[in-house]
Structure formats: C-alpha cells, structure tokens
Amino acid sequence: MADIINFPDESKRLLESANKKMQNQDYLAAKKDFEQLYQQNPTYTYAKKLVRVLQYLDDYTQALALVDEHFNAFINDADGFVRYFHLLLLDTQFLTAHKLLFYEKKQDQFSALKEELTQLENAQSLLADDLKMAKSRHLASLDKMQQPIAPKDWQELIKGISLSDFLMICQKYLKNAQNPFIPPKLVEELVKDGATEEVIIDDKKVDLSELPLPEDAEVLDKTIAVIEEEVQDNPQLEALIISEVKAHFALLYPFLPDKKYARDWAQSYILEYKAMFGEDISTGQLDNYAKIQEKKKKIRQIYQKLG
C-alpha cells in the first residue's frame, strides 16, 4: 500500500516560498507571494511581512498605506512600531515620526529612536536651505488663497522637513499671517509634534508647551456639555449647534475662550438656534452675549467667503 503524502496547504506553501525568496534577496518574487498570502488572509501577521518586503523594495508609499490598515496593531507591537517608525524616516516624514514618538513615550526603545530621528534631522537641516525656501514660498502662496489647506498641499508642506526647520518657518509666517485657516492648523501640528517653543500670532506670544490640542481643550468640552444638557430633547438641534461650535473653536485656536465662559458661549448658540427653529427668543436675551455674538459674526463671515 502506497504511503499517504500530506501536501502542505496553499498558505503554508506560499509562506515557505516567500520566506525562501526573502533569504535569497529575491524581493520582487517574495512580494508576489506575500501579496497573495495577504489577499487570502489579510491579517496583521501577513501585513507585517508584506510591509517588510515593500521596505526592501523602497516602496514606502504602499508600505505605509498597509500600516494604516493595521495601525493599532503596528503601534502596539514593539517590532511593528519600530518598523513603522523607520518607514516614516525612510519616507522623510519627520514630523509624523515626531507625532508617533510624542504619543508613545512609554515605548522601551523611545530614547534610541528619538536619537535616531534627531541625527537624521540634523543631517537634513545642513542640506536643506533650498528646501526651506521652497516650503516658505509654498506657505506664502497658500496664505494668499484665503482657503483651508487642501490635503495634498498640506502633505507637501510637512513632508521632508525637520521639526526645527518647520518651527522656524512657522514662526516667521505666523507673525504676518493673513489666511485665517492656516495659523490654527500650523499651531496644532506643532503641538502634536511636541514643539515647546513660542510663536507670535496677532502680536500675542503663544507658548506651545502650554497648549492643549483643539479637541482636548476644556472650554470645548464644557461648552458641548452644556449644549447636550439643555438641548437633549432635540437631537437635530443639538447636532447642528455642536457642529458649528466645533468649527468656530477650530478657527479660534489657539486663542480659545477661557473655560469660565463656556456656559455663556453655549447659551449664545442655544438661543440663536432656538430662534431659527421658531421659538420666541427676545433680543434682550442675546444682548447679554454681545461680545461673543460679535466674535461669532466675524467667524461666520470668514466661512461664508468660502461659498
């Protein structure tokens, strides 16, 4: 009686084939096998192997896109975290690398990765005079548009530049910024990157080390809490008000109202929207919030110009 031969299943065969091709540095062939494995079973295990071979092939765009599909798995796995970090450096996404380290300070390898990033940025800065001029010109052209920055333009602006050079460009630009949509975005980026220096906006000094991110601002949380409490019987009205509050506070950043005025800001929106929905609201009630109403009027005019 003939012996029974147990053939490995397709996934095992492909994995063995891909690993062997990796050992032989036949990366294109290994990529084909890993892609087939991933298509059959799109798990983090196969994603990590595919990312590795894509890195060897210098295909950082596809590798980073794959990381995004399994982002939580990569940043919560020590080896995956390091691979993701190195991909960002290879793709010259230094600011994104800063953000990653800023929010993952508990990683065991934090100090070594931080030093690696610092050395690369220092080397980049030594050769980046033309790049800095190009970034400054790009920012100046965006300033003239009086529009929010498009995602493509934003990625072009922040890619390839060190944090110190980006900070320097921002400090120079923010002193005379004309496009109201740009300063909040630049300041938010600097805070996310862990910058701790000062910038000047509208002749006011802003200490980046003391700023919360817009979504973490206590005044925003308190304002929304008041709205949710007082308009809970009308979900449609509540959603409309909160949407505008978030848009307005995003444009006010980093000069957000003091948290002690959160209830006043909430009431000013609630009264306005109730009036729009047909409730009898006296003019005198809104007069109590005249200064807030004036600020809201200016913000709305900025958004209205967008068409």
XYZ file of C-alpha atoms in Angstrom:
307
model
C 0.000 0.000 0.000
C 1.409 3.332 -1.052
C 2.376 5.843 1.674
C -0.030 8.743 2.185
C 1.647 12.018 1.304
C 0.419 15.072 3.240
C 0.806 18.051 0.933
C 1.062 21.392 2.728
C -1.907 23.696 2.193
C -1.620 26.626 -0.182
C -0.910 29.215 2.533
C 1.878 27.165 4.069
C 3.429 26.538 0.642
C 3.288 30.236 -0.231
C 4.756 31.244 3.122
C 7.665 28.845 2.776
C 8.224 30.054 -0.780
C 8.117 33.712 0.232
C 10.474 33.221 3.174
C 12.951 31.360 0.988
C 12.860 34.126 -1.626
C 13.446 36.701 1.118
C 16.507 34.770 2.286
C 17.770 34.773 -1.303
C 17.044 38.525 -1.550
C 14.635 37.935 -4.411
C 12.341 40.620 -3.059
C 10.104 41.091 -6.098
C 9.249 37.414 -6.152
C 8.764 37.377 -2.377
C 6.439 40.372 -2.671
C 4.233 38.468 -5.115
C 3.902 35.547 -2.692
C 3.264 37.769 0.325
C 0.655 39.766 -1.594
C -1.150 36.550 -2.475
C -0.994 35.427 1.153
C -2.362 38.758 2.324
C -5.189 38.687 -0.214
C -6.189 35.247 1.027
C -5.889 36.159 4.693
C -5.461 39.915 5.415
C -4.103 39.538 8.938
C -1.560 41.664 10.775
C 0.969 38.808 10.600
C 0.967 38.785 6.810
C 0.692 42.583 6.641
C 3.898 42.919 8.660
C 5.727 40.511 6.350
C 4.496 42.354 3.273
C 5.496 45.713 4.764
C 8.987 44.346 5.351
C 9.490 43.291 1.750
C 7.997 46.564 0.471
C 10.546 48.408 2.599
C 13.365 46.442 0.975
C 11.923 47.423 -2.414
C 11.825 51.111 -1.377
C 8.062 51.177 -1.910
C 7.353 53.281 1.154
C 4.014 54.602 -0.099
C 2.424 51.165 -0.365
C 4.092 50.020 2.846
C 2.734 52.984 4.825
C -0.719 52.515 3.313
C -0.640 48.929 4.578
C 0.448 50.117 8.018
C -2.576 52.433 8.078
C -4.848 49.438 7.522
C -3.425 47.801 10.677
C -2.392 50.956 12.538
C -3.329 49.893 16.073
C -1.621 46.538 15.659
C 1.606 48.154 14.453
C 1.867 50.741 17.208
C 1.008 48.196 19.925
C 3.592 45.680 18.765
C 7.219 46.560 19.623
C 8.650 45.247 16.371
C 5.806 46.710 14.305
C 6.216 50.093 15.989
C 9.908 50.248 15.126
C 9.248 49.179 11.536
C 6.595 51.849 11.142
C 8.898 54.471 12.652
C 11.741 53.549 10.293
C 9.390 53.675 7.308
C 8.488 57.241 8.249
C 12.173 58.174 8.398
C 12.892 56.494 5.062
C 9.976 58.407 3.534
C 11.315 61.645 5.148
C 8.119 62.088 7.160
C 9.986 63.536 10.128
C 7.036 65.423 11.598
C 4.859 62.313 11.581
C 7.716 60.465 13.289
C 7.734 63.160 15.973
C 3.994 62.748 16.475
C 4.414 58.999 16.812
C 7.109 59.343 19.469
C 5.283 62.147 21.271
C 2.273 59.916 21.895
C 4.234 56.715 22.513
C 6.767 57.871 25.101
C 6.372 54.646 27.052
C 7.954 52.581 24.307
C 11.084 50.831 25.625
C 13.095 51.973 22.612
C 11.916 55.613 22.818
C 15.329 57.130 23.630
C 17.154 55.257 20.865
C 14.502 56.127 18.276
C 14.470 59.766 19.374
C 18.241 59.946 18.955
C 17.982 58.350 15.521
C 15.383 60.905 14.480
C 17.488 63.783 15.837
C 20.576 62.674 13.916
C 18.656 62.346 10.656
C 17.014 65.730 11.111
C 20.345 67.387 11.877
C 21.819 65.933 8.706
C 18.738 67.026 6.763
C 18.907 70.583 8.085
C 22.517 71.011 7.000
C 21.499 70.450 3.391
C 18.024 71.968 3.452
C 18.413 75.652 2.550
C 16.684 75.228 -0.805
C 14.006 73.071 0.789
C 13.267 75.656 3.473
C 12.965 78.383 0.850
C 10.608 76.214 -1.189
C 8.461 75.459 1.869
C 8.312 79.148 2.776
C 7.234 80.059 -0.758
C 4.628 77.313 -0.711
C 3.239 78.600 2.584
C 3.180 82.154 1.222
C 1.202 81.014 -1.816
C -1.290 79.188 0.420
C -1.647 82.318 2.532
C -2.881 84.285 -0.496
C -5.620 81.771 -1.255
C -7.745 82.575 1.819
C -8.885 78.970 1.837
C -8.300 75.955 4.070
C -5.218 73.989 3.046
C -6.037 71.064 0.765
C -4.769 67.654 1.979
C -2.344 67.355 -0.935
C -0.839 70.794 -0.231
C -0.610 70.023 3.467
C 1.293 66.788 2.882
C 3.634 68.621 0.517
C 4.225 71.267 3.169
C 5.062 68.947 6.084
C 6.958 66.202 4.279
C 10.743 66.160 4.120
C 11.373 68.889 6.679
C 12.780 68.663 10.206
C 10.783 69.901 13.175
C 13.280 72.680 13.925
C 13.128 73.972 10.349
C 9.331 73.677 10.252
C 9.110 75.619 13.521
C 11.363 78.341 12.127
C 9.216 78.681 9.003
C 6.035 78.770 11.080
C 7.437 81.395 13.474
C 8.276 83.663 10.570
C 4.968 83.135 8.780
C 2.648 83.402 11.792
C 3.768 86.940 12.643
C 2.071 88.269 9.497
C -0.386 85.524 8.532
C -3.404 86.681 6.507
C -5.185 83.405 5.767
C -7.279 82.707 8.906
C -7.389 78.969 8.230
C -3.626 78.410 8.353
C -2.462 79.526 11.839
C -4.725 77.090 13.736
C -3.529 74.196 11.600
C 0.150 75.092 11.933
C -0.100 75.526 15.701
C -1.975 72.248 16.066
C 0.719 70.477 14.046
C 3.490 71.940 16.204
C 1.708 70.888 19.401
C 1.186 67.372 18.038
C 4.883 67.205 17.164
C 5.854 68.087 20.714
C 7.259 71.557 19.996
C 7.723 73.585 23.188
C 8.890 76.957 21.888
C 6.961 80.215 21.429
C 5.266 81.625 18.344
C 3.762 85.072 17.835
C 0.284 85.449 16.336
C -1.506 88.810 16.106
C 1.258 90.325 18.266
C 0.490 87.801 21.017
C 3.013 85.300 22.328
C 1.829 81.705 22.355
C 3.694 79.143 24.445
C 3.307 75.868 22.578
C 4.253 73.827 25.629
C 1.139 75.041 27.467
C -1.380 74.484 24.674
C -3.820 71.582 24.581
C -4.884 70.227 21.223
C -8.147 71.793 19.988
C -10.172 68.647 20.692
C -8.712 68.408 24.214
C -9.499 71.989 25.237
C -11.519 72.089 28.462
C -13.600 75.028 27.265
C -14.787 72.979 24.274
C -15.753 70.038 26.468
C -17.628 72.298 28.895
C -19.429 74.177 26.114
C -20.576 70.957 24.475
C -21.642 69.515 27.842
C -23.934 72.499 28.465
C -25.449 72.175 24.990
C -26.015 68.436 25.409
C -27.663 69.015 28.772
C -30.011 71.778 27.672
C -30.942 70.599 24.176
C -31.097 66.858 24.801
C -34.784 66.752 23.880
C -33.967 67.920 20.327
C -31.151 65.754 18.827
C -31.292 67.548 15.468
C -30.813 70.952 17.067
C -28.095 69.598 19.352
C -26.130 68.163 16.410
C -26.362 71.416 14.421
C -25.169 73.556 17.318
C -22.281 71.289 18.282
C -21.132 71.088 14.668
C -20.884 74.867 14.437
C -19.266 75.198 17.857
C -16.500 72.796 16.807
C -15.982 74.666 13.518
C -15.813 78.038 15.276
C -13.457 76.891 18.018
C -11.212 75.279 15.396
C -10.788 78.675 13.751
C -10.299 80.485 17.073
C -7.478 78.151 18.124
C -5.078 78.801 19.807
C -6.985 81.808 21.245
C -9.898 79.859 22.670
C -12.268 81.402 25.228
C -11.484 80.925 28.898
C -13.233 77.865 30.297
C -15.175 80.065 32.754
C -17.107 81.464 29.767
C -18.115 78.050 28.402
C -21.719 78.359 29.590
C -22.036 81.836 28.048
C -20.801 80.557 24.697
C -23.169 77.597 24.870
C -26.150 79.788 25.740
C -25.410 82.190 22.881
C -25.629 79.318 20.380
C -28.667 77.731 22.002
C -30.651 80.968 21.932
C -29.741 81.686 18.298
C -30.674 78.234 17.076
C -33.899 78.125 19.052
C -34.872 81.425 17.435
C -34.073 79.988 13.997
C -36.269 76.989 14.806
C -39.197 79.282 15.596
C -39.021 79.703 19.350
C -39.805 83.128 20.781
C -36.417 84.486 21.889
C -36.220 88.129 22.918
C -33.444 90.351 21.559
C -32.518 91.217 25.115
C -31.549 87.644 25.871
C -28.891 87.636 23.160
C -27.741 91.123 24.143
C -26.273 89.520 27.252
C -23.723 87.852 24.984
C -22.903 90.811 22.715
C -19.114 90.288 22.697
C -19.497 86.598 21.930
C -22.011 87.367 19.185
C -19.553 89.774 17.584
C -16.833 87.115 17.521
C -19.222 84.567 16.059
C -20.288 87.076 13.395
C -16.675 87.537 12.259
C -16.062 83.787 12.170
C -19.222 83.179 10.157
C -18.184 85.838 7.666
C -14.895 84.008 7.136
C -16.676 80.731 6.442
C -19.269 82.431 4.219
C -16.497 83.688 1.934
C -15.734 80.061 1.096
C -19.001 79.956 -0.799
